[in-house]
Every structure is written in C-alpha cells, then in structure tokens.
Amino acid sequence: MKKIPTDQSARQRISYNLKRLRKTQELSQEKAAELADFHRTYVSQLERCVTNISIDGLERLAHALGVDVLELLKPVEADSESPPL
C-alpha cells in the first residue's frame, strides 16, 4: 500500500490534480478555463498555487473536467512523479 503524505494543502492537491486531469484530457489551460467559465490566467494561477478557489469555483471546474469535486482534492501519492507544475 502506498503511503500518502499528510502535509499537502488543499491548494497543492487542487493544483496537482487540475493539471493532471487537464493534461490527461489534452485540454489547454485556455480550453479548460472556457469550459469552467474562468479566465485562462486564473487556471494558470490555480495550477501554480498562486490563488485560492471558492467551493462554487471548484464545483464549476470539476464539472468542466467531468469529474467529482473529490477528484480535485484527492491526495497526491508519495511515489507519484513530482507535480507537473
């Protein structure tokens, strides 16, 4: 079983998972932002852990990516590659 670090902030988890999901779906930041009705620079800031997101925004982002909100908050496993920042 993989050990999951407990020192990850929600912001770090969202940053990592947003970029992972976006790239898996082959979406640009611009397209992901458009789907969630955000500005592209906001998606960039989220991926770089520069800004916070509201619960409503998190829900919009999850919907745009076709996932549950929990997928964006999922812990990054300890033996995963470094976050794709």
Short mmCIF file of N, CA, C and O in Angstrom, two decimals:
data_model
loop_
_atom_site.label_atom_id
_atom_site.label_comp_id
_atom_site.label_asym_id
_atom_site.label_seq_id
_atom_site.Cartn_x
_atom_site.Cartn_y
_atom_site.Cartn_z
N MET A 1 0.84 -1.18 0.00
CA MET A 1 0.00 0.00 0.00
C MET A 1 0.89 1.25 0.00
O MET A 1 1.90 1.31 0.68
N LYS A 2 0.46 2.25 -0.76
CA LYS A 2 1.24 3.47 -0.87
C LYS A 2 0.93 4.40 0.29
O LYS A 2 -0.22 4.55 0.69
N LYS A 3 1.96 5.03 0.80
CA LYS A 3 1.77 5.99 1.88
C LYS A 3 1.45 7.35 1.27
O LYS A 3 2.12 7.81 0.35
N ILE A 4 0.44 8.01 1.79
CA ILE A 4 0.02 9.31 1.29
C ILE A 4 0.48 10.38 2.27
O ILE A 4 0.18 10.31 3.45
N PRO A 5 1.23 11.37 1.78
CA PRO A 5 1.69 12.44 2.67
C PRO A 5 0.50 13.20 3.26
O PRO A 5 -0.50 13.42 2.61
N THR A 6 0.64 13.59 4.51
CA THR A 6 -0.44 14.33 5.18
C THR A 6 -0.17 15.83 5.21
O THR A 6 -0.98 16.57 5.72
N ASP A 7 0.96 16.24 4.68
CA ASP A 7 1.31 17.66 4.74
C ASP A 7 0.94 18.43 3.48
O ASP A 7 1.37 19.55 3.30
N GLN A 8 0.12 17.86 2.62
CA GLN A 8 -0.30 18.55 1.40
C GLN A 8 -1.49 19.46 1.71
O GLN A 8 -2.47 19.02 2.29
N SER A 9 -1.40 20.68 1.29
CA SER A 9 -2.54 21.58 1.47
C SER A 9 -3.58 21.29 0.39
O SER A 9 -3.28 20.69 -0.65
N ALA A 10 -4.80 21.71 0.63
CA ALA A 10 -5.85 21.55 -0.38
C ALA A 10 -5.44 22.27 -1.66
O ALA A 10 -5.67 21.78 -2.76
N ARG A 11 -4.80 23.41 -1.51
CA ARG A 11 -4.37 24.18 -2.68
C ARG A 11 -3.37 23.39 -3.51
O ARG A 11 -3.44 23.36 -4.75
N GLN A 12 -2.43 22.70 -2.86
CA GLN A 12 -1.44 21.89 -3.56
C GLN A 12 -2.11 20.71 -4.26
O GLN A 12 -1.75 20.36 -5.38
N ARG A 13 -3.07 20.10 -3.59
CA ARG A 13 -3.79 18.96 -4.20
C ARG A 13 -4.56 19.41 -5.44
O ARG A 13 -4.52 18.76 -6.47
N ILE A 14 -5.25 20.53 -5.32
CA ILE A 14 -6.02 21.04 -6.45
C ILE A 14 -5.08 21.39 -7.61
O ILE A 14 -5.35 21.05 -8.77
N SER A 15 -3.98 22.03 -7.30
CA SER A 15 -3.00 22.39 -8.32
C SER A 15 -2.52 21.17 -9.09
O SER A 15 -2.56 21.14 -10.33
N TYR A 16 -2.09 20.17 -8.36
CA TYR A 16 -1.57 18.95 -8.99
C TYR A 16 -2.66 18.23 -9.79
O TYR A 16 -2.46 17.88 -10.96
N ASN A 17 -3.82 18.04 -9.18
CA ASN A 17 -4.88 17.28 -9.83
C ASN A 17 -5.49 18.02 -11.02
O ASN A 17 -5.84 17.39 -12.02
N LEU A 18 -5.61 19.33 -10.94
CA LEU A 18 -6.11 20.11 -12.06
C LEU A 18 -5.20 19.92 -13.27
O LEU A 18 -5.67 19.60 -14.37
N LYS A 19 -3.92 20.08 -13.07
CA LYS A 19 -3.00 19.95 -14.19
C LYS A 19 -2.98 18.52 -14.73
O LYS A 19 -2.98 18.29 -15.94
N ARG A 20 -3.01 17.54 -13.82
CA ARG A 20 -3.01 16.13 -14.24
C ARG A 20 -4.25 15.82 -15.07
O ARG A 20 -4.15 15.25 -16.17
N LEU A 21 -5.41 16.21 -14.58
CA LEU A 21 -6.65 15.93 -15.30
C LEU A 21 -6.74 16.68 -16.62
O LEU A 21 -7.17 16.14 -17.64
N ARG A 22 -6.30 17.93 -16.60
CA ARG A 22 -6.34 18.75 -17.81
C ARG A 22 -5.46 18.14 -18.89
O ARG A 22 -5.87 18.01 -20.05
N LYS A 23 -4.25 17.73 -18.51
CA LYS A 23 -3.33 17.15 -19.48
C LYS A 23 -3.80 15.77 -19.97
O LYS A 23 -3.67 15.45 -21.14
N THR A 24 -4.38 14.98 -19.06
CA THR A 24 -4.92 13.67 -19.43
C THR A 24 -6.00 13.83 -20.49
O THR A 24 -6.11 13.01 -21.41
N GLN A 25 -6.79 14.88 -20.37
CA GLN A 25 -7.87 15.14 -21.33
C GLN A 25 -7.41 15.96 -22.53
O GLN A 25 -8.21 16.35 -23.37
N GLU A 26 -6.11 16.24 -22.56
CA GLU A 26 -5.49 17.01 -23.64
C GLU A 26 -6.16 18.37 -23.84
O GLU A 26 -6.42 18.81 -24.95
N LEU A 27 -6.42 19.02 -22.71
CA LEU A 27 -7.00 20.36 -22.74
C LEU A 27 -5.94 21.41 -22.46
O LEU A 27 -5.09 21.22 -21.58
N SER A 28 -5.98 22.49 -23.18
CA SER A 28 -5.12 23.62 -22.87
C SER A 28 -5.70 24.33 -21.65
O SER A 28 -6.87 24.12 -21.29
N GLN A 29 -4.90 25.19 -21.05
CA GLN A 29 -5.42 26.00 -19.95
C GLN A 29 -6.58 26.85 -20.45
O GLN A 29 -7.58 27.02 -19.76
N GLU A 30 -6.44 27.36 -21.64
CA GLU A 30 -7.47 28.22 -22.22
C GLU A 30 -8.79 27.46 -22.39
O GLU A 30 -9.86 27.96 -22.04
N LYS A 31 -8.72 26.23 -22.91
CA LYS A 31 -9.93 25.44 -23.12
C LYS A 31 -10.57 25.04 -21.79
O LYS A 31 -11.79 25.10 -21.63
N ALA A 32 -9.75 24.62 -20.83
CA ALA A 32 -10.27 24.25 -19.51
C ALA A 32 -10.95 25.46 -18.86
O ALA A 32 -12.03 25.34 -18.27
N ALA A 33 -10.34 26.62 -19.00
CA ALA A 33 -10.91 27.85 -18.45
C ALA A 33 -12.24 28.18 -19.13
O ALA A 33 -13.22 28.52 -18.46
N GLU A 34 -12.28 28.04 -20.42
CA GLU A 34 -13.50 28.31 -21.17
C GLU A 34 -14.64 27.38 -20.72
O GLU A 34 -15.77 27.83 -20.50
N LEU A 35 -14.34 26.10 -20.54
CA LEU A 35 -15.34 25.13 -20.11
C LEU A 35 -15.89 25.44 -18.72
O LEU A 35 -17.05 25.17 -18.43
N ALA A 36 -15.04 26.01 -17.86
CA ALA A 36 -15.45 26.34 -16.49
C ALA A 36 -15.91 27.79 -16.35
O ALA A 36 -16.26 28.22 -15.25
N ASP A 37 -15.87 28.53 -17.45
CA ASP A 37 -16.23 29.94 -17.46
C ASP A 37 -15.30 30.76 -16.56
O ASP A 37 -15.74 31.59 -15.76
N PHE A 38 -14.00 30.48 -16.68
CA PHE A 38 -12.95 31.22 -15.99
C PHE A 38 -12.06 31.88 -17.03
O PHE A 38 -12.07 31.51 -18.20
N HIS A 39 -11.20 32.77 -16.59
CA HIS A 39 -10.17 33.34 -17.46
C HIS A 39 -8.98 32.39 -17.45
O HIS A 39 -8.69 31.75 -16.43
N ARG A 40 -8.27 32.31 -18.56
CA ARG A 40 -7.13 31.40 -18.65
C ARG A 40 -6.08 31.68 -17.59
O ARG A 40 -5.49 30.76 -17.01
N THR A 41 -5.86 32.94 -17.27
CA THR A 41 -4.84 33.26 -16.27
C THR A 41 -5.22 32.73 -14.89
O THR A 41 -4.35 32.42 -14.09
N TYR A 42 -6.52 32.62 -14.62
CA TYR A 42 -6.98 32.08 -13.34
C TYR A 42 -6.63 30.60 -13.24
O TYR A 42 -6.15 30.14 -12.20
N VAL A 43 -6.82 29.86 -14.32
CA VAL A 43 -6.45 28.44 -14.33
C VAL A 43 -4.94 28.31 -14.13
O VAL A 43 -4.48 27.47 -13.37
N SER A 44 -4.18 29.16 -14.77
CA SER A 44 -2.74 29.16 -14.60
C SER A 44 -2.35 29.42 -13.14
O SER A 44 -1.49 28.74 -12.58
N GLN A 45 -3.01 30.38 -12.52
CA GLN A 45 -2.74 30.69 -11.11
C GLN A 45 -3.09 29.52 -10.20
O GLN A 45 -2.37 29.23 -9.25
N LEU A 46 -4.19 28.84 -10.49
CA LEU A 46 -4.57 27.67 -9.70
C LEU A 46 -3.51 26.58 -9.82
O LEU A 46 -3.12 25.96 -8.83
N GLU A 47 -3.04 26.35 -11.03
CA GLU A 47 -2.03 25.31 -11.26
C GLU A 47 -0.69 25.65 -10.61
O GLU A 47 0.08 24.75 -10.30
N ARG A 48 -0.43 26.91 -10.40
CA ARG A 48 0.83 27.33 -9.77
C ARG A 48 0.68 27.60 -8.28
O ARG A 48 1.62 28.08 -7.64
N CYS A 49 -0.47 27.29 -7.72
CA CYS A 49 -0.75 27.51 -6.28
C CYS A 49 -0.64 28.98 -5.89
O CYS A 49 -0.25 29.31 -4.77
N VAL A 50 -0.99 29.87 -6.79
CA VAL A 50 -0.89 31.29 -6.53
C VAL A 50 -2.15 31.85 -5.90
O VAL A 50 -2.10 32.83 -5.17
N THR A 51 -3.27 31.22 -6.16
CA THR A 51 -4.55 31.73 -5.68
C THR A 51 -5.43 30.62 -5.13
O THR A 51 -5.18 29.45 -5.38
N ASN A 52 -6.43 31.01 -4.37
CA ASN A 52 -7.41 30.07 -3.84
C ASN A 52 -8.61 30.00 -4.76
O ASN A 52 -8.86 30.92 -5.53
N ILE A 53 -9.38 28.94 -4.60
CA ILE A 53 -10.61 28.79 -5.37
C ILE A 53 -11.76 28.60 -4.39
O ILE A 53 -11.59 27.97 -3.34
N SER A 54 -12.90 29.16 -4.72
CA SER A 54 -14.08 29.00 -3.87
C SER A 54 -14.68 27.61 -4.08
O SER A 54 -14.35 26.91 -5.05
N ILE A 55 -15.57 27.22 -3.20
CA ILE A 55 -16.27 25.95 -3.35
C ILE A 55 -17.07 25.95 -4.64
O ILE A 55 -17.07 24.96 -5.38
N ASP A 56 -17.73 27.05 -4.94
CA ASP A 56 -18.51 27.14 -6.18
C ASP A 56 -17.60 27.02 -7.40
O ASP A 56 -17.94 26.35 -8.37
N GLY A 57 -16.45 27.66 -7.33
CA GLY A 57 -15.49 27.58 -8.43
C GLY A 57 -14.94 26.17 -8.59
O GLY A 57 -14.77 25.68 -9.71
N LEU A 58 -14.68 25.51 -7.48
CA LEU A 58 -14.19 24.14 -7.50
C LEU A 58 -15.22 23.23 -8.17
O LEU A 58 -14.88 22.37 -8.99
N GLU A 59 -16.48 23.47 -7.85
CA GLU A 59 -17.56 22.69 -8.45
C GLU A 59 -17.65 22.94 -9.96
O GLU A 59 -17.81 21.99 -10.74
N ARG A 60 -17.52 24.18 -10.38
CA ARG A 60 -17.53 24.51 -11.82
C ARG A 60 -16.37 23.85 -12.54
O ARG A 60 -16.52 23.31 -13.64
N LEU A 61 -15.21 23.88 -11.92
CA LEU A 61 -14.02 23.29 -12.51
C LEU A 61 -14.18 21.77 -12.64
O LEU A 61 -13.87 21.19 -13.69
N ALA A 62 -14.67 21.14 -11.59
CA ALA A 62 -14.89 19.69 -11.62
C ALA A 62 -15.88 19.33 -12.73
O ALA A 62 -15.66 18.39 -13.50
N HIS A 63 -16.96 20.09 -12.82
CA HIS A 63 -17.97 19.84 -13.85
C HIS A 63 -17.35 19.98 -15.25
O HIS A 63 -17.60 19.16 -16.14
N ALA A 64 -16.55 21.02 -15.44
CA ALA A 64 -15.91 21.25 -16.73
C ALA A 64 -14.98 20.10 -17.11
O ALA A 64 -14.85 19.76 -18.29
N LEU A 65 -14.34 19.49 -16.11
CA LEU A 65 -13.42 18.37 -16.36
C LEU A 65 -14.14 17.03 -16.35
O LEU A 65 -13.52 15.99 -16.59
N GLY A 66 -15.43 17.03 -16.01
CA GLY A 66 -16.20 15.79 -16.00
C GLY A 66 -15.86 14.86 -14.85
O GLY A 66 -15.93 13.64 -15.00
N VAL A 67 -15.49 15.45 -13.70
CA VAL A 67 -15.13 14.65 -12.53
C VAL A 67 -15.88 15.16 -11.31
O VAL A 67 -16.44 16.25 -11.32
N ASP A 68 -15.86 14.38 -10.25
CA ASP A 68 -16.41 14.80 -8.97
C ASP A 68 -15.41 15.75 -8.31
O ASP A 68 -14.20 15.65 -8.52
N VAL A 69 -15.92 16.65 -7.50
CA VAL A 69 -15.07 17.60 -6.77
C VAL A 69 -13.97 16.86 -5.99
O VAL A 69 -12.83 17.33 -5.90
N LEU A 70 -14.30 15.69 -5.45
CA LEU A 70 -13.32 14.93 -4.67
C LEU A 70 -12.09 14.56 -5.48
O LEU A 70 -11.00 14.43 -4.93
N GLU A 71 -12.24 14.41 -6.79
CA GLU A 71 -11.11 14.08 -7.64
C GLU A 71 -10.07 15.20 -7.65
O GLU A 71 -8.87 14.96 -7.74
N LEU A 72 -10.53 16.44 -7.52
CA LEU A 72 -9.61 17.58 -7.48
C LEU A 72 -8.93 17.71 -6.12
O LEU A 72 -7.87 18.33 -6.01
N LEU A 73 -9.54 17.14 -5.09
CA LEU A 73 -8.98 17.22 -3.74
C LEU A 73 -8.22 15.96 -3.34
O LEU A 73 -7.70 15.88 -2.23
N LYS A 74 -8.15 15.02 -4.23
CA LYS A 74 -7.50 13.74 -3.98
C LYS A 74 -6.03 13.94 -3.61
O LYS A 74 -5.31 14.69 -4.28
N PRO A 75 -5.56 13.29 -2.53
CA PRO A 75 -4.14 13.42 -2.16
C PRO A 75 -3.22 12.89 -3.26
O PRO A 75 -3.56 11.95 -3.98
N VAL A 76 -2.08 13.51 -3.37
CA VAL A 76 -1.05 13.07 -4.31
C VAL A 76 -0.26 11.97 -3.61
O VAL A 76 0.21 12.17 -2.49
N GLU A 77 -0.15 10.83 -4.26
CA GLU A 77 0.54 9.71 -3.64
C GLU A 77 2.04 9.98 -3.55
O GLU A 77 2.62 10.63 -4.42
N ALA A 78 2.64 9.47 -2.48
CA ALA A 78 4.04 9.75 -2.19
C ALA A 78 4.98 9.34 -3.28
O ALA A 78 5.98 9.99 -3.53
N ASP A 79 4.69 8.23 -3.99
CA ASP A 79 5.62 7.79 -5.02
C ASP A 79 5.21 8.23 -6.41
O ASP A 79 5.73 7.75 -7.40
N SER A 80 4.28 9.19 -6.49
CA SER A 80 3.93 9.79 -7.78
C SER A 80 5.09 10.63 -8.26
O SER A 80 5.96 11.02 -7.48
N GLU A 81 5.07 10.92 -9.54
CA GLU A 81 6.07 11.84 -10.06
C GLU A 81 5.85 13.19 -9.38
O GLU A 81 4.79 13.46 -8.83
N SER A 82 6.83 14.04 -9.46
CA SER A 82 6.67 15.38 -8.91
C SER A 82 5.49 16.04 -9.58
O SER A 82 5.21 15.76 -10.75
N PRO A 83 4.77 16.90 -8.88
CA PRO A 83 3.63 17.59 -9.51
C PRO A 83 4.05 18.24 -10.80
O PRO A 83 5.12 18.84 -10.90
N PRO A 84 3.21 18.11 -11.83
CA PRO A 84 3.55 18.65 -13.15
C PRO A 84 3.34 20.14 -13.23
O PRO A 84 2.49 20.63 -13.93
N LEU A 85 4.10 20.90 -12.44
CA LEU A 85 3.93 22.35 -12.43
C LEU A 85 4.79 23.02 -13.41
O LEU A 85 5.71 23.01 -13.86
#
